[in-house]
Tab-separated table of C-alpha atoms in Angstrom:
chain	number	residue	atom	x	y	z
G	18	MET	CA	-19.141	-7.859	13.500
G	19	ASP	CA	-17.484	-6.039	16.301
G	20	LEU	CA	-15.091	-3.472	15.124
G	21	ARG	CA	-13.924	-2.361	18.522
G	22	PHE	CA	-10.278	-2.826	19.126
G	23	THR	CA	-9.167	-5.719	21.234
G	24	GLU	CA	-6.709	-5.194	24.089
G	25	ALA	CA	-3.805	-6.516	21.982
G	26	GLN	CA	-4.829	-4.217	19.092
G	27	GLU	CA	-4.744	-1.130	21.431
G	28	ILE	CA	-1.318	-2.131	22.737
G	29	LEU	CA	-0.239	-2.512	19.048
G	30	ARG	CA	-1.576	0.904	18.136
G	31	LYS	CA	-0.042	2.573	21.236
G	32	MET	CA	3.422	0.951	20.604
G	33	ALA	CA	3.252	1.927	16.904
G	34	ARG	CA	2.530	5.494	17.613
G	35	ASP	CA	5.084	5.722	20.303
G	36	PHE	CA	7.738	4.350	18.176
G	37	LEU	CA	6.965	6.435	15.243
G	38	THR	CA	6.688	9.520	17.129
G	39	THR	CA	10.293	8.960	18.492
G	40	GLU	CA	12.081	7.353	15.564
G	41	CYS	CA	10.303	8.924	12.628
G	42	PRO	CA	9.273	12.494	13.175
G	43	LYS	CA	8.442	14.854	10.263
G	44	THR	CA	12.089	16.079	10.041
G	45	VAL	CA	13.142	12.433	9.341
G	46	VAL	CA	10.341	12.015	6.838
G	47	ARG	CA	11.507	14.992	4.980
G	48	GLU	CA	15.284	13.748	4.933
G	49	LEU	CA	14.152	10.420	3.683
G	50	GLU	CA	12.093	12.010	0.972
G	51	LYS	CA	15.393	13.544	-0.408
G	52	SER	CA	17.427	10.434	0.090
G	53	GLU	CA	18.351	8.071	-2.616
G	54	LYS	CA	16.989	4.977	-0.826
G	55	GLY	CA	13.744	6.515	0.411
G	56	TYR	CA	13.761	4.675	3.816
G	57	SER	CA	16.070	4.364	6.714
G	58	PRO	CA	17.701	0.845	7.160
G	59	GLU	CA	18.209	1.755	10.992
G	60	ILE	CA	14.630	2.270	11.367
G	61	TRP	CA	13.709	-0.733	9.113
G	62	LYS	CA	15.857	-2.961	11.478
G	63	LYS	CA	14.015	-1.613	14.571
G	64	MET	CA	10.638	-2.279	12.871
G	65	ALA	CA	11.781	-6.002	12.175
G	66	GLU	CA	12.647	-6.306	15.968
G	67	LEU	CA	9.047	-5.153	16.798
G	68	GLY	CA	7.834	-7.931	14.377
G	69	TRP	CA	6.088	-5.548	11.909
G	70	MET	CA	7.223	-7.195	8.583
G	71	GLY	CA	6.175	-10.607	10.073
G	72	LEU	CA	2.971	-9.366	11.504
G	73	VAL	CA	0.718	-11.665	9.531
G	74	ILE	CA	3.311	-14.391	8.949
G	75	PRO	CA	2.536	-17.548	10.834
G	76	GLU	CA	4.659	-18.260	13.888
G	77	ASN	CA	5.951	-21.549	12.360
G	78	TYR	CA	7.816	-19.147	9.900
G	79	GLU	CA	9.189	-16.826	12.439
G	80	GLY	CA	6.224	-14.399	12.174
G	81	MET	CA	3.827	-12.961	14.768
G	82	GLY	CA	0.774	-14.822	13.560
G	83	TYR	CA	-1.538	-11.818	13.686
G	84	THR	CA	-4.611	-11.187	11.667
G	85	PHE	CA	-5.187	-8.948	8.607
G	86	GLN	CA	-7.330	-6.731	10.890
G	87	ASP	CA	-4.419	-6.274	13.229
G	88	LEU	CA	-2.244	-5.278	10.288
G	89	THR	CA	-4.884	-2.575	9.559
G	90	VAL	CA	-4.436	-1.282	12.806
G	91	LEU	CA	-0.660	-0.910	12.482
G	92	LEU	CA	-0.898	0.543	9.148
G	93	GLU	CA	-3.389	3.183	10.178
G	94	GLU	CA	-0.537	4.258	12.580
G	95	THR	CA	1.986	4.483	9.830
G	96	GLY	CA	-0.197	6.467	7.582
G	97	ARG	CA	-0.863	8.943	10.396
G	98	ASN	CA	2.867	9.453	10.696
G	99	ILE	CA	3.439	9.015	6.993
G	100	LEU	CA	6.148	6.429	7.374
G	101	PRO	CA	8.367	6.333	4.318
G	102	GLY	CA	9.715	3.038	3.129
G	103	PRO	CA	8.943	-0.447	1.902
G	104	LEU	CA	6.781	-1.628	4.751
G	105	VAL	CA	3.500	-1.944	2.640
G	106	SER	CA	5.033	-3.198	-0.503
G	107	THR	CA	6.935	-5.870	1.353
G	108	VAL	CA	3.991	-6.968	3.659
G	109	ILE	CA	1.551	-7.155	0.757
G	110	SER	CA	4.042	-8.919	-1.239
G	111	THR	CA	4.078	-11.558	1.439
G	112	PHE	CA	0.506	-12.623	0.710
G	113	PRO	CA	1.449	-14.334	-2.622
G	114	ILE	CA	3.877	-16.450	-0.999
G	115	LEU	CA	1.610	-17.219	1.920
G	116	GLU	CA	-1.332	-18.106	-0.447
G	117	ALA	CA	0.462	-19.717	-3.402
G	118	GLY	CA	4.033	-20.499	-2.478
G	119	THR	CA	5.346	-23.948	-2.240
G	120	GLU	CA	6.590	-25.093	1.276
G	121	GLU	CA	10.130	-24.757	-0.022
G	122	GLN	CA	9.366	-21.090	-0.986
G	123	LYS	CA	7.759	-20.235	2.248
G	124	GLU	CA	10.599	-21.804	4.192
G	125	GLU	CA	13.049	-19.852	2.182
G	126	PHE	CA	11.532	-16.532	2.053
G	127	LEU	CA	8.935	-15.952	4.927
G	128	PRO	CA	11.474	-16.089	7.792
G	129	LYS	CA	13.755	-13.630	6.042
G	130	ILE	CA	10.940	-11.306	5.596
G	131	ALA	CA	10.033	-11.498	9.141
G	132	ARG	CA	13.571	-10.823	10.166
G	133	GLY	CA	13.635	-7.820	7.890
G	134	GLU	CA	16.513	-9.296	5.936
G	135	ILE	CA	14.777	-8.901	2.520
G	136	ILE	CA	12.627	-6.357	0.999
G	137	ILE	CA	9.972	-7.429	-1.652
G	138	THR	CA	7.867	-5.628	-4.015
G	139	THR	CA	5.285	-6.634	-6.753
G	140	ALA	CA	5.673	-5.342	-10.268
G	141	LEU	CA	2.294	-5.386	-12.096
G	142	LEU	CA	1.391	-2.291	-13.916
G	143	GLU	CA	2.595	-1.592	-17.545
G	144	ALA	CA	2.295	1.022	-20.164
G	145	GLU	CA	-1.503	0.645	-20.449
G	146	GLY	CA	-1.670	1.727	-16.894
G	147	THR	CA	-4.551	-0.663	-16.083
G	148	PHE	CA	-4.940	-3.012	-13.237
G	149	ASN	CA	-7.002	-5.466	-15.320
G	150	ALA	CA	-5.389	-8.637	-16.657
G	151	SER	CA	-5.556	-7.071	-20.291
G	152	GLY	CA	-2.848	-4.816	-19.465
G	153	ILE	CA	-0.176	-7.574	-18.919
G	154	ALA	CA	2.212	-7.694	-21.860
G	155	ALA	CA	5.412	-8.676	-20.250
G	156	LYS	CA	6.340	-12.114	-21.650
G	157	ALA	CA	7.810	-15.103	-19.850
G	158	THR	CA	9.132	-17.783	-22.386
G	159	PRO	CA	10.070	-21.343	-21.273
G	160	LYS	CA	13.557	-22.396	-22.075
G	161	GLY	CA	14.649	-25.623	-20.549
G	162	ASN	CA	14.300	-25.579	-16.774
G	163	ASP	CA	13.999	-21.850	-16.832
G	164	PHE	CA	11.785	-18.900	-18.130
G	165	ILE	CA	13.035	-15.865	-19.874
G	166	ILE	CA	11.216	-12.660	-18.914
G	167	ASN	CA	10.924	-9.546	-21.150
G	168	GLY	CA	9.024	-6.510	-20.528
G	169	THR	CA	8.714	-3.087	-18.597
G	170	LYS	CA	6.896	-2.533	-15.471
G	171	LEU	CA	5.886	0.721	-14.012
G	172	PHE	CA	5.189	2.235	-10.579
G	173	ALA	CA	6.757	-0.757	-8.770
G	174	GLU	CA	6.953	0.631	-5.212
G	175	MET	CA	10.409	0.759	-3.667
G	176	ALA	CA	11.735	-1.728	-6.351
G	177	HIS	CA	15.066	0.172	-6.533
G	178	VAL	CA	15.910	-1.367	-2.975
G	179	ALA	CA	14.106	-4.632	-3.150
G	180	ASN	CA	15.919	-7.816	-3.004
G	181	TYR	CA	13.249	-9.680	-4.881
G	182	ILE	CA	10.463	-8.577	-7.254
G	183	ILE	CA	7.118	-10.530	-7.846
G	184	CYS	CA	6.789	-10.051	-11.602
G	185	VAL	CA	3.394	-10.612	-13.237
G	186	THR	CA	3.858	-12.102	-16.728
G	187	ARG	CA	1.981	-13.553	-19.591
G	188	THR	CA	3.232	-17.032	-20.457
G	189	LYS	CA	0.628	-18.007	-22.755
G	190	ASP	CA	-2.073	-15.974	-25.098
G	191	MET	CA	-5.454	-17.201	-24.256
G	192	SER	CA	-8.975	-16.097	-25.373
G	193	SER	CA	-9.485	-14.542	-21.928
G	194	PRO	CA	-6.798	-12.118	-20.657
G	195	GLU	CA	-7.169	-13.580	-17.149
G	196	GLU	CA	-5.732	-16.803	-18.452
G	197	GLY	CA	-2.084	-17.442	-19.235
G	198	ILE	CA	-0.802	-15.242	-16.306
G	199	THR	CA	2.126	-16.366	-14.305
G	200	LEU	CA	3.943	-14.893	-11.305
G	201	PHE	CA	7.747	-15.346	-10.752
G	202	LEU	CA	9.938	-14.484	-7.801
G	203	VAL	CA	12.756	-12.578	-9.356
G	204	ASP	CA	16.108	-11.901	-7.592
G	205	SER	CA	16.569	-8.182	-8.360
G	206	LYS	CA	20.297	-8.859	-8.861
G	207	THR	CA	19.664	-11.087	-11.868
G	208	PRO	CA	21.451	-9.977	-14.979
G	209	GLY	CA	19.003	-8.004	-17.415
G	210	ILE	CA	17.107	-6.098	-14.704
G	211	ARG	CA	17.215	-2.242	-14.817
G	212	CYS	CA	15.481	-0.106	-12.374
G	213	GLU	CA	15.046	3.547	-12.255
G	214	VAL	CA	13.031	5.775	-9.721
G	215	ILE	CA	10.231	7.714	-11.466
G	216	PRO	CA	9.861	11.243	-9.954
G	217	SER	CA	6.462	11.785	-8.263
G	218	ILE	CA	4.543	14.299	-6.294
G	219	ALA	CA	4.902	12.132	-3.355
G	220	ALA	CA	8.564	11.291	-3.593
G	221	ASP	CA	7.509	7.628	-2.673
G	222	LYS	CA	10.077	6.028	-4.845
G	223	LEU	CA	7.841	4.335	-7.435
G	224	CYS	CA	10.036	2.655	-10.112
G	225	GLU	CA	10.208	1.644	-13.676
G	226	VAL	CA	11.654	-1.990	-13.979
G	227	ARG	CA	12.925	-3.316	-17.227
G	228	PHE	CA	13.255	-6.992	-17.725
G	229	GLU	CA	15.484	-7.696	-20.697
G	230	ASN	CA	16.145	-11.545	-21.261
G	231	VAL	CA	15.966	-12.144	-17.465
G	232	THR	CA	16.508	-15.744	-16.742
G	233	VAL	CA	14.248	-17.138	-13.793
G	234	PRO	CA	14.336	-20.789	-12.715
G	235	LYS	CA	10.896	-22.762	-12.826
G	236	LYS	CA	11.195	-23.329	-9.060
G	237	ASN	CA	10.659	-19.447	-8.513
G	238	ILE	CA	6.954	-19.692	-10.132
G	239	LEU	CA	4.556	-18.688	-7.536
G	240	GLY	CA	1.251	-20.911	-7.886
G	241	GLU	CA	0.603	-22.710	-11.041
G	242	ILE	CA	1.655	-21.699	-14.560
G	243	ASP	CA	-0.972	-19.768	-16.433
G	244	LYS	CA	-3.333	-19.611	-13.438
G	245	GLY	CA	-1.802	-16.749	-11.638
G	246	TRP	CA	-4.582	-14.078	-12.038
G	247	PRO	CA	-6.479	-15.125	-8.862
G	248	ILE	CA	-3.201	-14.478	-6.947
G	249	VAL	CA	-3.124	-10.968	-8.444
G	250	GLU	CA	-6.697	-10.334	-7.497
G	251	MET	CA	-6.009	-11.367	-4.031
G	252	THR	CA	-2.974	-9.189	-3.778
G	253	LEU	CA	-4.942	-6.090	-5.127
G	254	ARG	CA	-7.754	-6.676	-2.823
G	255	LYS	CA	-5.492	-7.052	0.298
G	256	GLY	CA	-3.220	-4.169	-0.999
G	257	ALA	CA	-6.284	-1.894	-1.398
G	258	ILE	CA	-7.426	-2.487	2.190
G	259	ALA	CA	-3.888	-1.866	3.446
G	260	LYS	CA	-3.480	1.358	1.502
G	261	CYS	CA	-6.817	2.521	2.821
G	262	ALA	CA	-5.745	1.896	6.373
G	263	GLU	CA	-2.689	4.157	5.782
G	264	SER	CA	-4.879	6.706	4.330
G	265	ILE	CA	-7.416	7.022	7.171
G	266	GLY	CA	-4.480	7.593	9.511
G	267	ALA	CA	-3.451	10.515	7.313
G	268	ILE	CA	-6.917	11.705	6.956
G	269	GLN	CA	-7.512	11.868	10.757
G	270	THR	CA	-4.298	13.760	11.211
G	271	CYS	CA	-5.316	16.387	8.510
G	272	VAL	CA	-8.717	16.790	10.257
G	273	GLU	CA	-7.278	16.977	13.560
G	274	MET	CA	-4.629	19.602	12.567
G	275	THR	CA	-7.355	21.715	10.652
G	276	VAL	CA	-9.756	21.607	13.669
G	277	ALA	CA	-7.052	22.644	16.020
G	278	TYR	CA	-5.911	25.501	13.629
G	279	SER	CA	-9.385	26.746	13.239
G	280	LYS	CA	-9.537	27.233	17.002
G	281	GLU	CA	-6.464	29.286	17.135
G	282	ARG	CA	-6.546	31.372	13.878
G	283	VAL	CA	-8.510	34.656	14.581
G	284	GLN	CA	-10.329	36.705	12.064
G	285	TYR	CA	-12.723	39.551	12.641
G	286	ASP	CA	-12.165	39.222	16.350
G	287	ARG	CA	-12.961	35.558	16.704
G	288	PRO	CA	-11.614	32.016	15.647
G	289	ILE	CA	-12.386	31.026	12.268
G	290	GLY	CA	-13.835	27.838	13.579
G	291	ALA	CA	-16.731	30.038	14.795
G	292	PHE	CA	-17.846	30.748	11.323
G	293	GLN	CA	-20.801	28.495	10.185
G	294	ALA	CA	-19.662	27.945	6.639
G	295	LEU	CA	-16.223	26.614	7.968
G	296	GLN	CA	-17.879	24.598	10.602
G	297	HIS	CA	-19.941	22.828	7.938
G	298	ILE	CA	-16.798	21.973	5.845
G	299	MET	CA	-15.027	20.614	8.797
G	300	ALA	CA	-18.167	18.556	9.792
G	301	ASP	CA	-18.157	17.086	6.477
G	302	MET	CA	-14.299	16.384	6.686
G	303	TRP	CA	-15.021	14.617	9.959
G	304	THR	CA	-18.047	12.696	8.619
G	305	SER	CA	-16.262	11.447	5.554
G	306	MET	CA	-13.263	10.421	7.882
G	307	GLN	CA	-15.532	8.308	10.179
G	308	THR	CA	-17.265	6.765	7.162
G	309	SER	CA	-13.903	5.852	5.531
G	310	ARG	CA	-12.743	4.141	8.912
G	311	TYR	CA	-15.905	2.063	9.047
G	312	LEU	CA	-15.541	0.929	5.393
G	313	VAL	CA	-11.863	0.036	5.863
G	314	TYR	CA	-12.341	-1.816	9.123
G	315	LYS	CA	-15.353	-3.680	7.869
G	316	ALA	CA	-13.533	-4.865	4.759
G	317	ALA	CA	-10.467	-5.803	7.050
G	318	TRP	CA	-12.623	-7.699	9.331
G	319	MET	CA	-14.153	-9.609	6.559
G	320	GLU	CA	-10.721	-10.397	5.013
G	321	SER	CA	-9.562	-11.668	8.447
G	322	GLU	CA	-12.665	-13.890	8.754
G	323	GLY	CA	-11.997	-15.462	5.309
G	324	GLN	CA	-15.377	-13.928	4.002
G	325	PRO	CA	-15.628	-12.881	0.320
G	326	CYS	CA	-15.063	-9.053	0.430
G	327	ALA	CA	-14.135	-7.810	-3.005
G	328	LYS	CA	-17.010	-5.503	-3.250
G	329	GLU	CA	-16.327	-4.129	0.279
G	330	ALA	CA	-12.621	-3.694	-0.500
G	331	SER	CA	-13.362	-1.682	-3.653
G	332	LEU	CA	-15.991	0.286	-2.172
G	333	ALA	CA	-13.593	1.300	0.666
G	334	LYS	CA	-10.863	2.052	-1.836
G	335	ALA	CA	-12.985	4.116	-4.083
G	336	TYR	CA	-14.447	6.049	-1.165
G	337	VAL	CA	-11.149	6.541	0.795
G	338	ASN	CA	-9.304	7.655	-2.383
G	339	GLU	CA	-11.673	10.601	-2.834
G	340	THR	CA	-11.933	11.420	0.915
G	341	TYR	CA	-8.206	11.681	1.353
G	342	LYS	CA	-7.913	14.090	-1.668
G	343	ASN	CA	-10.856	16.191	-0.486
G	344	VAL	CA	-9.652	16.258	3.139
G	345	GLY	CA	-6.248	17.192	2.111
G	346	LYS	CA	-7.461	19.964	-0.303
G	347	TRP	CA	-9.611	21.464	2.368
G	348	ALA	CA	-7.002	21.272	5.111
G	349	ILE	CA	-4.741	23.446	2.931
G	350	ARG	CA	-7.499	25.885	2.095
G	351	LEU	CA	-8.550	26.320	5.734
G	352	HIS	CA	-5.096	26.720	6.763
G	353	GLY	CA	-4.501	29.359	4.145
G	354	ALA	CA	-1.070	30.411	2.793
G	355	ILE	CA	0.841	28.968	5.564
G	356	ALA	CA	0.028	25.354	4.465
G	357	THR	CA	1.601	25.950	1.098
G	358	SER	CA	4.999	26.053	2.835
G	359	TYR	CA	7.472	23.336	2.378
G	360	ASP	CA	7.986	23.304	6.153
G	361	HIS	CA	4.358	22.740	7.024
G	362	ASP	CA	3.183	19.262	7.633
G	363	ILE	CA	-0.227	19.435	5.750
G	364	PRO	CA	1.488	19.382	2.226
G	365	LEU	CA	3.288	16.210	3.240
G	366	TYR	CA	-0.115	14.409	3.605
G	367	TYR	CA	-1.721	16.158	0.514
G	368	ARG	CA	1.010	15.062	-1.718
G	369	ARG	CA	0.581	11.536	-0.574
G	370	SER	CA	-3.098	11.620	-1.210
G	371	LYS	CA	-2.310	11.650	-4.838
G	372	ALA	CA	-0.065	8.542	-4.726
G	373	ALA	CA	-2.446	6.714	-2.457
G	374	ASP	CA	-5.096	7.285	-5.106
G	375	THR	CA	-3.370	4.984	-7.676
G	376	ALA	CA	-1.906	2.499	-5.460
G	377	PHE	CA	-3.624	-0.961	-5.949
G	378	GLY	CA	-6.166	0.519	-8.245
G	379	GLY	CA	-7.418	4.083	-8.730
G	380	THR	CA	-10.864	5.305	-7.929
G	381	ASP	CA	-12.501	4.594	-11.407
G	382	PHE	CA	-10.999	1.005	-11.386
G	383	HIS	CA	-12.556	0.136	-8.011
G	384	ARG	CA	-15.756	1.853	-8.943
G	385	GLU	CA	-15.988	-0.580	-11.882
G	386	LEU	CA	-15.293	-3.465	-9.636
G	387	VAL	CA	-18.214	-2.430	-7.397
G	388	ALA	CA	-20.356	-2.030	-10.508
G	389	GLN	CA	-19.492	-5.649	-11.528
G	390	GLU	CA	-20.215	-6.869	-7.896
G	391	ILE	CA	-23.792	-5.393	-7.994
G	392	GLY	CA	-24.446	-6.700	-11.358
G	393	LEU	CA	-24.263	-3.767	-13.612
G	394	ILE	CA	-21.563	-5.052	-15.734
């Protein structure tokens, strides 16, 4: 296993960093936080021209044909700059189409995603707030050549601007909750869909989506009827690694800003970084950052190589969740009162650490998955 960046990955990283520094500085991030859409269509179009939305889409569907590990490199940079918008939700929602879509579905949707013409998100969570199959209560009932969907989904990222929503439904009650699950590609303009943005600490445009007698044709089923849970597990696994990649970019920025500030802030006639107690705290921040990076890139490498990595993905997500929150907390404490100001960048990262924690499974959820993988459950 070689986790060193290839020349192509170094080029991708530099290109992404330069682009985001120019096109999406923190002033733009703050403006987009307050905007109704939560993203910039102009920046989105430029990202599409760079091939970001189609990074992992095969070339025969107008994508770039890059690996999942390459995607991790890109997302670390978007996390470093806390890029607002539907990039992660769209890219991760591409995988169910890639893995389970029919050839007709791939030809219809993948080129449009790669060109940045459509935005997609996945609606999984419901009122129980669990990422387990037992939490899926939204019903899809057959009616002729269609299905009728009823139910409410919560925390669907950027659903208010999505053109299509991958809705995870229950099509049959079975003895095992993992059975009877079916995924549908739903046009967001279909009558009966109501979407409302949920206020959150990260201002990241998570949405409540209500499906009331929504008619979806059978041809929009992803995968097989009643056998969709493995697709959900795959999406959660890839999504967890992707969100971790964003998080380590943010973690590194918080650490770098804190170390730089500790060299400038003077108390008792010397920089606060000279005090041993604070040195130890920052050393711990740095250590947890490097550990996070290793866990994430190992999981991403295994995913790219097609190796089973459920344990590694959950281990990374559980560890990175806690690291991001702890690093953000100590970054604020070591900066002092200045870091409580809206105009300071550290709070931008800290607020997002709370949202990153729950995306694609919270810490407890992934700890339980690790426990299952090592035979404790």
